[in-house]
Coordinates of C-alpha atoms in Angstrom, one line a residue:
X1 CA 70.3 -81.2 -156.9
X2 CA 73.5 -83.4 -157.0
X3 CA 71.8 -85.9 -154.6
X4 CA 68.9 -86.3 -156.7
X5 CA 70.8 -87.0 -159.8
X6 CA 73.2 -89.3 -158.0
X7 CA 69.9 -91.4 -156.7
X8 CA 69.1 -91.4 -160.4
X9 CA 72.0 -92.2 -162.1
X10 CA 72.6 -95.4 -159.8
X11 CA 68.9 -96.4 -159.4
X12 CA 69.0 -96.6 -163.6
X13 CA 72.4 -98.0 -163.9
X14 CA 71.5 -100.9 -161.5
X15 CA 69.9 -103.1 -164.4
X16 CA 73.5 -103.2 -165.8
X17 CA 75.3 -104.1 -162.5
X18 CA 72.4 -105.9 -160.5
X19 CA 74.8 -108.9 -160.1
X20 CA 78.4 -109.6 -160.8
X21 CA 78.0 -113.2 -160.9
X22 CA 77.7 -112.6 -164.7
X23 CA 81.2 -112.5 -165.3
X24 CA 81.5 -115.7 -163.7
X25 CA 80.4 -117.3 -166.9
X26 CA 83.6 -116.7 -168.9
X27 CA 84.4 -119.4 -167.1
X28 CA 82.7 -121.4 -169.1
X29 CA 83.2 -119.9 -172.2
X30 CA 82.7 -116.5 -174.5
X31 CA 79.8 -118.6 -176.3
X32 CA 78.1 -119.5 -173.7
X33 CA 79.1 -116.4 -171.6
X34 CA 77.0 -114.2 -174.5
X35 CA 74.2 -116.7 -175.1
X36 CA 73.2 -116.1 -171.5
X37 CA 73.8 -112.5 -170.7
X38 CA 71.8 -111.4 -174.2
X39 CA 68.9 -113.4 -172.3
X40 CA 69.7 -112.0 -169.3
X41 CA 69.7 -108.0 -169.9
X42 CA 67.3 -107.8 -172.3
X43 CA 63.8 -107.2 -170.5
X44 CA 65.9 -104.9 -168.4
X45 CA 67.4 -102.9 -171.6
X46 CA 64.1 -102.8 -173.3
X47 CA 62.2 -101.3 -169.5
X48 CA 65.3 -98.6 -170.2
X49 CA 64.5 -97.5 -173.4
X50 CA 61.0 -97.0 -172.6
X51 CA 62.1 -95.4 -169.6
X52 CA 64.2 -92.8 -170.5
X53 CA 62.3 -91.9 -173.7
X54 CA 59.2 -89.7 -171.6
X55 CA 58.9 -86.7 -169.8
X56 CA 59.2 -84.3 -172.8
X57 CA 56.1 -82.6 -172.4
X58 CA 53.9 -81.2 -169.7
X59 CA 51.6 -79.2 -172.2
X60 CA 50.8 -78.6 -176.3
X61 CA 50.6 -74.9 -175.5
X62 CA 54.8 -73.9 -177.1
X63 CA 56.4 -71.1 -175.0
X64 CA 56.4 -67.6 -176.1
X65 CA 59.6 -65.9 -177.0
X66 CA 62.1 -66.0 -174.6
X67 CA 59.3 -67.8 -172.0
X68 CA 61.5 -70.9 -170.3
X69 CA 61.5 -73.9 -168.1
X70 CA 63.9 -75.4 -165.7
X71 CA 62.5 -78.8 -164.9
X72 CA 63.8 -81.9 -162.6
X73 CA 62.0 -85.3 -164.3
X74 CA 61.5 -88.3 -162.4
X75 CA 60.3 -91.5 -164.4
X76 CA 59.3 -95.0 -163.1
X77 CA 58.7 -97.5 -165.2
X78 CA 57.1 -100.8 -163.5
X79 CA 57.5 -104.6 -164.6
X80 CA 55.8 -106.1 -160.9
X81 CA 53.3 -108.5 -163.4
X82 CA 55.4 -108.8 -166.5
X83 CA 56.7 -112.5 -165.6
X84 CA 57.7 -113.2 -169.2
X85 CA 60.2 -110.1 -168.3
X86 CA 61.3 -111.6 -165.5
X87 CA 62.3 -114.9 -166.5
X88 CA 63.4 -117.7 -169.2
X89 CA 63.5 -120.9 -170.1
X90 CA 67.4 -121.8 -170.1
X91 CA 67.8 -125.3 -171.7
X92 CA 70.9 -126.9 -171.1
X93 CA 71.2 -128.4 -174.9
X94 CA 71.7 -124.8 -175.9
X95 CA 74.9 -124.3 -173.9
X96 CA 78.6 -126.1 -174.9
X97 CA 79.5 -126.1 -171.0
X98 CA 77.1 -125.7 -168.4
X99 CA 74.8 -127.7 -166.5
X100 CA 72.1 -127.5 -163.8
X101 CA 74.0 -128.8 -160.8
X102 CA 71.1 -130.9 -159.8
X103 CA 71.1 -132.1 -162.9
X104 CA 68.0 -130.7 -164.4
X105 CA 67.8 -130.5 -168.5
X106 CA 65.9 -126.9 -168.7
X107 CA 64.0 -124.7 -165.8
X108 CA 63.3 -120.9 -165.6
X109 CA 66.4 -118.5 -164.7
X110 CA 66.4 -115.0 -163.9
X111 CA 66.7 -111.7 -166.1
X112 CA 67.7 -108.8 -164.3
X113 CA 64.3 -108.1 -163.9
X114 CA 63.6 -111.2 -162.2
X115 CA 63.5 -112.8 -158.6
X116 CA 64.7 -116.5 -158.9
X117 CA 67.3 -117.5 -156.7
X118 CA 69.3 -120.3 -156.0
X119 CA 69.8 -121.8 -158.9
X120 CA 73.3 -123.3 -159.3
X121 CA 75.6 -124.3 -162.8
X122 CA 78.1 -126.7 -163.3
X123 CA 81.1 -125.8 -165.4
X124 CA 83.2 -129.6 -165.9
X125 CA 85.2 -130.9 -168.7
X126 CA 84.8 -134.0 -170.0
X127 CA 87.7 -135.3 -168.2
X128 CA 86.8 -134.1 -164.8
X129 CA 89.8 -132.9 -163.7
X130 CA 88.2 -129.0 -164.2
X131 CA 84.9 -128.2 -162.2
X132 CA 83.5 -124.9 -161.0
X133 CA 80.0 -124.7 -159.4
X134 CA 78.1 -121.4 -158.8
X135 CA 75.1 -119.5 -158.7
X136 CA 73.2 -117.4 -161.4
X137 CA 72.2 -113.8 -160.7
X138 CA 69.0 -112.9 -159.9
X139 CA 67.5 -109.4 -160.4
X140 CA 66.2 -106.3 -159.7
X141 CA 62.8 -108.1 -158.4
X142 CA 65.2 -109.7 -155.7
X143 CA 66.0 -106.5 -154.3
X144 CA 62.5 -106.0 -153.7
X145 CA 62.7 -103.3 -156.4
X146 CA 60.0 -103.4 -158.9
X147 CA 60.5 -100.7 -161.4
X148 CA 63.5 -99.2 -163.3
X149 CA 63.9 -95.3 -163.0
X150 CA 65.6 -92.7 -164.7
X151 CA 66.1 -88.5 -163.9
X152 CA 67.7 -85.9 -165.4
X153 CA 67.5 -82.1 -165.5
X154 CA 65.8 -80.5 -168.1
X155 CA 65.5 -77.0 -169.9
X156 CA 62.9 -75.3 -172.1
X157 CA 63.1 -72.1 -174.4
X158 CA 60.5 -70.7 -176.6
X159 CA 61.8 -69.2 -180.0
X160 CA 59.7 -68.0 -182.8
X161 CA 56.3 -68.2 -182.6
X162 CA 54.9 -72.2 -181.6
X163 CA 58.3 -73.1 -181.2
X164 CA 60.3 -74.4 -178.6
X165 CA 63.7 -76.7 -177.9
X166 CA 64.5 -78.5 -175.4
X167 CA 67.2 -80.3 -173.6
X168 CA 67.6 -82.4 -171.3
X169 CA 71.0 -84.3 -169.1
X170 CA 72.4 -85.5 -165.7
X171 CA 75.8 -84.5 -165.3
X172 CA 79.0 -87.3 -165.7
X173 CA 78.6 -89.0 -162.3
X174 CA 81.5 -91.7 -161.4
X175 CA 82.6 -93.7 -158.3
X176 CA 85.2 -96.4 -158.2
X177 CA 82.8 -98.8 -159.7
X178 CA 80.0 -97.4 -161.8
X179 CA 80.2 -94.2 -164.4
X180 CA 76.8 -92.3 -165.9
X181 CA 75.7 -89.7 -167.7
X182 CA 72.7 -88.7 -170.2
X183 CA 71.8 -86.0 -172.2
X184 CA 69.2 -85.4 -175.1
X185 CA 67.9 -82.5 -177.5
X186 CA 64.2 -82.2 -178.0
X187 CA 61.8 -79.8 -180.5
X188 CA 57.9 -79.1 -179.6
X189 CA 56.1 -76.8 -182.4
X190 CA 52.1 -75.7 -181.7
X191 CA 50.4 -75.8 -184.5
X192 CA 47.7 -73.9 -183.0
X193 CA 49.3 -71.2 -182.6
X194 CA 49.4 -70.7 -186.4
X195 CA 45.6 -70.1 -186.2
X196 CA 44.1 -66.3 -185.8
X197 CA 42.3 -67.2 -182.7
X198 CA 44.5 -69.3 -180.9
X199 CA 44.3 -67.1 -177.9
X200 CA 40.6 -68.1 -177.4
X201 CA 40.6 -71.5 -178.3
X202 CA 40.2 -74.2 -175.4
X203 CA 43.0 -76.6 -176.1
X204 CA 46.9 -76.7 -177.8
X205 CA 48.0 -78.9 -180.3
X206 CA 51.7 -79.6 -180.6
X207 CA 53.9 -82.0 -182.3
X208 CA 57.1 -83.0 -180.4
X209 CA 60.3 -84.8 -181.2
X210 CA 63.0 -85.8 -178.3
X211 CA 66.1 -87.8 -178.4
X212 CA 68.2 -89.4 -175.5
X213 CA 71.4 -90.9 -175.3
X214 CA 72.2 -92.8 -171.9
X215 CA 76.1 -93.9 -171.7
X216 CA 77.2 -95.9 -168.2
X217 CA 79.8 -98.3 -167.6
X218 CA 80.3 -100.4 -164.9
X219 CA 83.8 -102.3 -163.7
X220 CA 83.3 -106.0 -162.5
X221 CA 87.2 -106.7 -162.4
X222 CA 87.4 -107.4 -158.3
X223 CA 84.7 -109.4 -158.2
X224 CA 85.1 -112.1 -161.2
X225 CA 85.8 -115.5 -161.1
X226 CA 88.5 -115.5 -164.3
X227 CA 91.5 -113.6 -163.8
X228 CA 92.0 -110.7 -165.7
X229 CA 92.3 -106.7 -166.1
X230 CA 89.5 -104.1 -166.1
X231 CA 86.7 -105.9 -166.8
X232 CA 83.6 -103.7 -167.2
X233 CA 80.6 -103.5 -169.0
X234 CA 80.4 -100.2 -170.9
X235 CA 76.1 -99.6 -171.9
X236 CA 74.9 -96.9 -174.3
X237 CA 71.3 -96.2 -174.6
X238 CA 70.1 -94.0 -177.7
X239 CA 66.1 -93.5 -177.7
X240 CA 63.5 -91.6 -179.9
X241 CA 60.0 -90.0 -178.8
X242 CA 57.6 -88.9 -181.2
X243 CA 54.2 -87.7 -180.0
X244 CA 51.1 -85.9 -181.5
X245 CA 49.6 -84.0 -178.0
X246 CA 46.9 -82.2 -176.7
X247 CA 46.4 -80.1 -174.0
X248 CA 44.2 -77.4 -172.4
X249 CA 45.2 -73.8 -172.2
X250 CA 46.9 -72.5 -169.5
X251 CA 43.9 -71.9 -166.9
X252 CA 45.2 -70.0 -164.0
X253 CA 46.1 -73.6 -161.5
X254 CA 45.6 -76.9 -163.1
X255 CA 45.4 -78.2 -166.5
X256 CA 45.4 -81.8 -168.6
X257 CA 47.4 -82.7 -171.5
X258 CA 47.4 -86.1 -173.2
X259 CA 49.7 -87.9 -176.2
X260 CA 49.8 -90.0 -178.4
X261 CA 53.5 -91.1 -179.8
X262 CA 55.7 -94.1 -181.1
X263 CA 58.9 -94.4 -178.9
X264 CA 61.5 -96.8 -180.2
X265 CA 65.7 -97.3 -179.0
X266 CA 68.4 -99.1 -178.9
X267 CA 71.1 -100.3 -176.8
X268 CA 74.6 -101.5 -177.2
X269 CA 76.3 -103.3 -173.6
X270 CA 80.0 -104.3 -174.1
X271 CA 81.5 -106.8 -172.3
X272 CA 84.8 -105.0 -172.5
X273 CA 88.4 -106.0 -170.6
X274 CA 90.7 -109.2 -170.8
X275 CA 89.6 -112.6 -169.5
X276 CA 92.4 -114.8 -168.8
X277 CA 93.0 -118.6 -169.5
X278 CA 92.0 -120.6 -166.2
X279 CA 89.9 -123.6 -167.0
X280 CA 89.1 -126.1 -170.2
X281 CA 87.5 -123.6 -172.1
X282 CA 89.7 -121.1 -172.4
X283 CA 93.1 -121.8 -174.5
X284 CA 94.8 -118.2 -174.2
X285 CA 93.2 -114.5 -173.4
X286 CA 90.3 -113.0 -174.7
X287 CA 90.1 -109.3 -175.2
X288 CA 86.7 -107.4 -175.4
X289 CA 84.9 -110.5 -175.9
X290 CA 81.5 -109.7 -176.8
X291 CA 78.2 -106.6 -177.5
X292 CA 75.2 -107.4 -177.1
X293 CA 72.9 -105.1 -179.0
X294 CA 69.0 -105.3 -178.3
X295 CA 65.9 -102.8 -179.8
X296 CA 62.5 -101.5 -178.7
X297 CA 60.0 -99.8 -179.9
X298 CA 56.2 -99.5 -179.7
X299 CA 53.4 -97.2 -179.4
X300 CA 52.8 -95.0 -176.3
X301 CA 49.9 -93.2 -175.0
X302 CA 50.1 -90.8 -172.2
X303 CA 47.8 -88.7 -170.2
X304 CA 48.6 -86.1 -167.4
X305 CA 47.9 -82.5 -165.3
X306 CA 50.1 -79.8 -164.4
X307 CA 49.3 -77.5 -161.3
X308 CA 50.9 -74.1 -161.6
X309 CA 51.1 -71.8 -158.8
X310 CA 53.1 -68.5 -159.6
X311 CA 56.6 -69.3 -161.0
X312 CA 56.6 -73.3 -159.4
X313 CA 54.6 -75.9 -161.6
X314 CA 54.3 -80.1 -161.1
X315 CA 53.0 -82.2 -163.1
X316 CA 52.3 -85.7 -163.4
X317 CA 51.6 -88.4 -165.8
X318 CA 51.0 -92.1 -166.8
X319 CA 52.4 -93.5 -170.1
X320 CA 50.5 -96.6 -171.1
X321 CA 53.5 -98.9 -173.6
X322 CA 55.0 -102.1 -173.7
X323 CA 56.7 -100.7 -170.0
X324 CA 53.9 -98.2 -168.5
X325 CA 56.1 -95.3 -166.9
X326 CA 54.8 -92.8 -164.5
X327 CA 56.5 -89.3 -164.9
X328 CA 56.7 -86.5 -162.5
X329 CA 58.3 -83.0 -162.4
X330 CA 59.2 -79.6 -160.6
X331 CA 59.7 -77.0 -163.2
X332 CA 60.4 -73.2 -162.5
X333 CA 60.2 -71.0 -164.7
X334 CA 57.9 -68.1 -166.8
X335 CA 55.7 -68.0 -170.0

């Protein structure tokens, strides 16, 4: 279990630390600096919150009393032929301080989505004593990774008759470098089961509600080009999921469920730390210099089956959004 959450936390956490070539614009400036990285992370904070918003329902059909899940969810969520994701247009007029070193005006750059390489900045002041060339990050798509994951363990309990709460988390995970950890609370009610002959009708109709908070940081200190002291980005993800769903009852091996929901998030990434004075564009130290704070939101639709075989159930789904996601689970438990 602790390896799976570790692949997890890092594998989501990597939009946020995919390169640490982004602190080397401070060197040209906090203006500049947040102009670029709000371009930058956005596609890869928006794939987050559509991420981590599913995988709170395998079913309409609410535990009984005291009937409960234990549950280990696995989302993907793809962005291979989303090029506008992967890419903008970075025009120089935009920027106080920087320059295409081969002296281009505007051209495509990477998000952290994206796979363009190679392309190198100038950083000069006007009296060319002060120069720094280097290279912008790519992304995720240069590491031949196509898709932005999330996992987490997750628990459900049936209470009073069609309800049920849920929660979900991955326990605080930290190495020298990166820190993660998510939980979230959900609520599923059946309205079926408010009916006198729920027992014999063919499907379950349940409303659910589910809310997730992601918090990571990630410390960039070692490998920055302005002098300083701990330099991180610090990222906190808070998402909402709320889906109308259907499903079938609970025939003895498989069965299909399908929703319809509106998922919406937001995200706050800090550019936290002091940057020190080295160049033109920097007259004394800068504390904390910037947040960037992006939203998403948009309708999802989701459809799915769940095999049971005595107390051991999987199920898998696909959730068609603005970021398609495909969910799968191992869930133990009884009804």
């Amino acid at each position: 279990m602790k390896y799976i959450a570790l692949v997890f936390a890092f594998a989501s956490f990597s939009i946020i630390s995919a390169q640490t070539s982004i602190g080397n614009l401070f060197a040209a400036g906090v203006e500049d600096a947040e102009r670029f990285a709000n371009a930058y992370f956005m596609p890869a904070t928006e794939a987050t919150i559509f991420s981590m918003s599913n995988g709170w329902y395998n079913t309409a059909d609410a535990k009984p009393l005291g009937g409960f899940e234990i549950s280990i969810v696995g989302n993907i969520t793809g962005f291979k032929n989303k090029d506008d994701k992967q890419a903008f247009n970075l025009d120089t007029a935009d920027y106080e301080n920087i320059q295409f070193a081969d002296g281009s005006t505007s051209k495509l750059v990477s998000t952290a989505l994206g796979d363009i390489e190679g392309v190198r900045v100038l950083i000069e002041d006007e009296s060319g004593l002060f120069s720094e060339e280097f290279e912008l990050p790519s992304g995720l798509a240069g590491e031949n990774i196509n898709f932005v994951p999330t996992g987490f363990v997750q628990a459900s309990v049936g209470l009073i008759k069609g309800m049920e709460v849920k929660a979900r988390f991955l326990p605080k995970i930290a190495t020298d470098d990166v820190k993660i950890g998510l939980f979230g609370a959900g609520l599923q009610y059946d309205f079926t089961k408010l009916l006198p002959a729920d027992k014999i009708l063919p499907v379950a109709i349940s409303a659910v509600i589910g809310y997730t908070n992601l918090n990571g940081e990630y410390n960039f200190t070692d490998a920055n080009l302005i002098a300083g002291d701990n330099q991180r980005i610090d990222a906190n993800f808070k998402t909402w999921n709320f889906s109308a769903v259907v499903s079938t009852r609970e025939i003895p091996v498989i069965n299909f469920y399908g929703g319809l929901g509106y998922i919406t998030g937001t995200s706050e990434t800090a550019f936290l730390g002091t940057y020190e004075a080295n160049g033109p564009f920097f007259t004394s130290t800068v504390t904390d210099p910037f947040t960037l704070k992006n939203d998403a939101s948009g309708i999802a639709a989701t459809l799915g089956t769940k095999i049971k075989i005595g107390f051991f159930r999987l199920n898998v789904d696909y959730n068609i959004a603005e970021f398609n996601t495909l969910t799968a689970g191992m869930h133990f438990g009884f009804r």
